[in-house]
PDB file of C-alpha atoms in Angstrom:
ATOM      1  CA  UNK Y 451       2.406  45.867 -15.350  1.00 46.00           C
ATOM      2  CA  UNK Y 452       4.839  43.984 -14.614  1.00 48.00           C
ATOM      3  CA  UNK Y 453       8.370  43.672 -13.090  1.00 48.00           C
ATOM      4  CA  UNK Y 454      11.740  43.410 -14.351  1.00 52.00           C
ATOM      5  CA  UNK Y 455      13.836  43.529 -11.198  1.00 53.00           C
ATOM      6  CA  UNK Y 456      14.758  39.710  -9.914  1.00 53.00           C
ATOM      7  CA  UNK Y 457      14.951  40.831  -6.837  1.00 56.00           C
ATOM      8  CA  UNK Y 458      10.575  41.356  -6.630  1.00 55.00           C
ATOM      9  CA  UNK Y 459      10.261  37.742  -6.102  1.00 54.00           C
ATOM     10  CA  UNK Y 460       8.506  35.378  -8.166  1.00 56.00           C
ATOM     11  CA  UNK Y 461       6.138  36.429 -10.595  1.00 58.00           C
ATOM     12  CA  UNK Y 462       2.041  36.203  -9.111  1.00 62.00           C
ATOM     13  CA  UNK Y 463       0.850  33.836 -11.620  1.00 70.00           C
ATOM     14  CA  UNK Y 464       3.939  31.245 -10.443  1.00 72.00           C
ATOM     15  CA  UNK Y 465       3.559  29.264  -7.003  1.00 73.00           C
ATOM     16  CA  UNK Y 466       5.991  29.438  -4.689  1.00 79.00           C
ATOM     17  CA  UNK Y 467       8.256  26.300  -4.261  1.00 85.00           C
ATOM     18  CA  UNK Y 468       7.933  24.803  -0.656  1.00 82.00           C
ATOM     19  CA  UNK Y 469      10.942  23.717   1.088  1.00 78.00           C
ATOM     20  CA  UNK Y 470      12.094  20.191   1.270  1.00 71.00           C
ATOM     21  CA  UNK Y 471      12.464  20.158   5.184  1.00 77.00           C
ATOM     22  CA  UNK Y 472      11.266  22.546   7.452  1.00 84.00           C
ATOM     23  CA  UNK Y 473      13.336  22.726  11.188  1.00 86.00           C
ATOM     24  CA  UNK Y 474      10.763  23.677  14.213  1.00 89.00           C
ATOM     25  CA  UNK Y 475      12.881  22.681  16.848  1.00 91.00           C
ATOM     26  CA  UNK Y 476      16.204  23.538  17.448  1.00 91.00           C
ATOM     27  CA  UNK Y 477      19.665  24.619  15.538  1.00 92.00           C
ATOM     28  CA  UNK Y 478      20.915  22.201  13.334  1.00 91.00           C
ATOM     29  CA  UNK Y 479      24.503  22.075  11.752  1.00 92.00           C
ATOM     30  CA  UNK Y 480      24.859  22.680   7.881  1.00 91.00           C
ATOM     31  CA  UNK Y 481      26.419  18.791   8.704  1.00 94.00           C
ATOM     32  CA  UNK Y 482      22.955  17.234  10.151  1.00 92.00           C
ATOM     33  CA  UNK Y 483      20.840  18.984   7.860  1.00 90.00           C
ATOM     34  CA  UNK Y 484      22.925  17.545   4.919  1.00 91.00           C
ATOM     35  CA  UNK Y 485      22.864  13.911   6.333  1.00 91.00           C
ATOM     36  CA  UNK Y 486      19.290  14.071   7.305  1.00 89.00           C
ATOM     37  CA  UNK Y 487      18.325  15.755   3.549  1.00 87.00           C
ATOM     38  CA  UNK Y 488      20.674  12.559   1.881  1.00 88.00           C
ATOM     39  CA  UNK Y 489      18.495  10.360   4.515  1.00 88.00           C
ATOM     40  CA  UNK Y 490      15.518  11.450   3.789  1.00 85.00           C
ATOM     41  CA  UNK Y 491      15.897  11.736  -0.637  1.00 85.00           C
ATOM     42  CA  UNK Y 492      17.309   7.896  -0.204  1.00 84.00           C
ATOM     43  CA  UNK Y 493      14.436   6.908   1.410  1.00 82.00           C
ATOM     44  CA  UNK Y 494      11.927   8.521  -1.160  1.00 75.00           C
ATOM     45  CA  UNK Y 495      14.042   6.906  -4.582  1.00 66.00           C
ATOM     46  CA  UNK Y 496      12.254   4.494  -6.123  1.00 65.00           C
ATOM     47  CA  UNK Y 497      10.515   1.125  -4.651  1.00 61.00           C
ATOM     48  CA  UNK Y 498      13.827  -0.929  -5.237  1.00 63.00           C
ATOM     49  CA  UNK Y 499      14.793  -3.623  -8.181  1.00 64.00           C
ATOM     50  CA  UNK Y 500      11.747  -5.664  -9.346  1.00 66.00           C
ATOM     51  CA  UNK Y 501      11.600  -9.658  -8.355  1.00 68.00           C
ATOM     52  CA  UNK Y 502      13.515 -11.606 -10.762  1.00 76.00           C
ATOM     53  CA  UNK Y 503      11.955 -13.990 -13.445  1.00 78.00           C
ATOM     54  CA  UNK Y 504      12.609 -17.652 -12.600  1.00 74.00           C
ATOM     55  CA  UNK Y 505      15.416 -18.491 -15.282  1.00 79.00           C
ATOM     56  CA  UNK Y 506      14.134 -21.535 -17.802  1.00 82.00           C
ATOM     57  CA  UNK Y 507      16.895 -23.578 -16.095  1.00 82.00           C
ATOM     58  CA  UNK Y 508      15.140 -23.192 -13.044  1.00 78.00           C
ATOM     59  CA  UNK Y 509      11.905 -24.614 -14.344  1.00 77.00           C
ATOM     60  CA  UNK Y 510      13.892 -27.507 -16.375  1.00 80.00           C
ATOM     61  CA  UNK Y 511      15.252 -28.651 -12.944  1.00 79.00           C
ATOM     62  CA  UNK Y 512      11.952 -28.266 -10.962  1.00 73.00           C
ATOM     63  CA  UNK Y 513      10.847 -31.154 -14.015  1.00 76.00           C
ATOM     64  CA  UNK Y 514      13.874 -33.333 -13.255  1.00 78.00           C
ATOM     65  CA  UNK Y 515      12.731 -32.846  -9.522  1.00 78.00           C
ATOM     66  CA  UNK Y 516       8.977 -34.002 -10.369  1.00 71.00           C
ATOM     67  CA  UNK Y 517       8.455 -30.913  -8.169  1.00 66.00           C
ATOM     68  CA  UNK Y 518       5.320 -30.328 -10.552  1.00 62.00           C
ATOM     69  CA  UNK Y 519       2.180 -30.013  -8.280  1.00 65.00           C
ATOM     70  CA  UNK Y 520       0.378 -33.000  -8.163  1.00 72.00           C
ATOM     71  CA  UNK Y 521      -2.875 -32.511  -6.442  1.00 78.00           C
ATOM     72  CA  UNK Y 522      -3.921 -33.694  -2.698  1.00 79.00           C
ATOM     73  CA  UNK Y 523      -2.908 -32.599   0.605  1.00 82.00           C
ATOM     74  CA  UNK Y 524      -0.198 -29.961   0.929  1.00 76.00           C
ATOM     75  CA  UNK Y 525      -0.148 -29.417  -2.443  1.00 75.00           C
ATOM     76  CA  UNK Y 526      -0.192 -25.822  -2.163  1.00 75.00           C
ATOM     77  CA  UNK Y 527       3.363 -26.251  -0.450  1.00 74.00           C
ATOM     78  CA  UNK Y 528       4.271 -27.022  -3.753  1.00 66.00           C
ATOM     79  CA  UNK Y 529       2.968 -24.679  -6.343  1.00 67.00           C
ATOM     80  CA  UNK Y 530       5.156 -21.884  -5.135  1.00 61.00           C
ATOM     81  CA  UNK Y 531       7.661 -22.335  -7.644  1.00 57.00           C
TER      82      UNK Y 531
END
């Protein structure tokens, strides 16, 4: 059988969401738990913007430059584009 009164709790067959933060130590403000929750989700958000593409322009000028590798010494100085 089951329930129809919300107030039961969540159903068996559904897990039970764990909290986002847990405070062991302490009695923090509604104020420093919101900061440290905005701290915390920031810091979680993706890995950042990916490394740009050198344009064509950039390689068009390395060619005016003869910064082309050429090999011998310290040439691998030079291949990092």
């Amino acid at each position: 059988m089951t329930s129809a009164d919300p107030a039961a709790g969540p159903a068996d067959n559904q897990p039970a969401e764990q909290p986002l933060l847990a405070v062991t130590k302490g009695e923090p403000t509604p104020e420093e738990l919101a900061a440290l929750t905005a701290v915390v989700l920031s810091l979680g958000s993706g890995g950042g913007a990916a490394p740009e593409k050198p344009s064509v322009r950039h390689w068009i000028r390395r060619q005016q430059l003869q910064l082309a590798p050429k090999p011998g010494p310290g040439s691998w100085k030079r291949s990092r584009g």
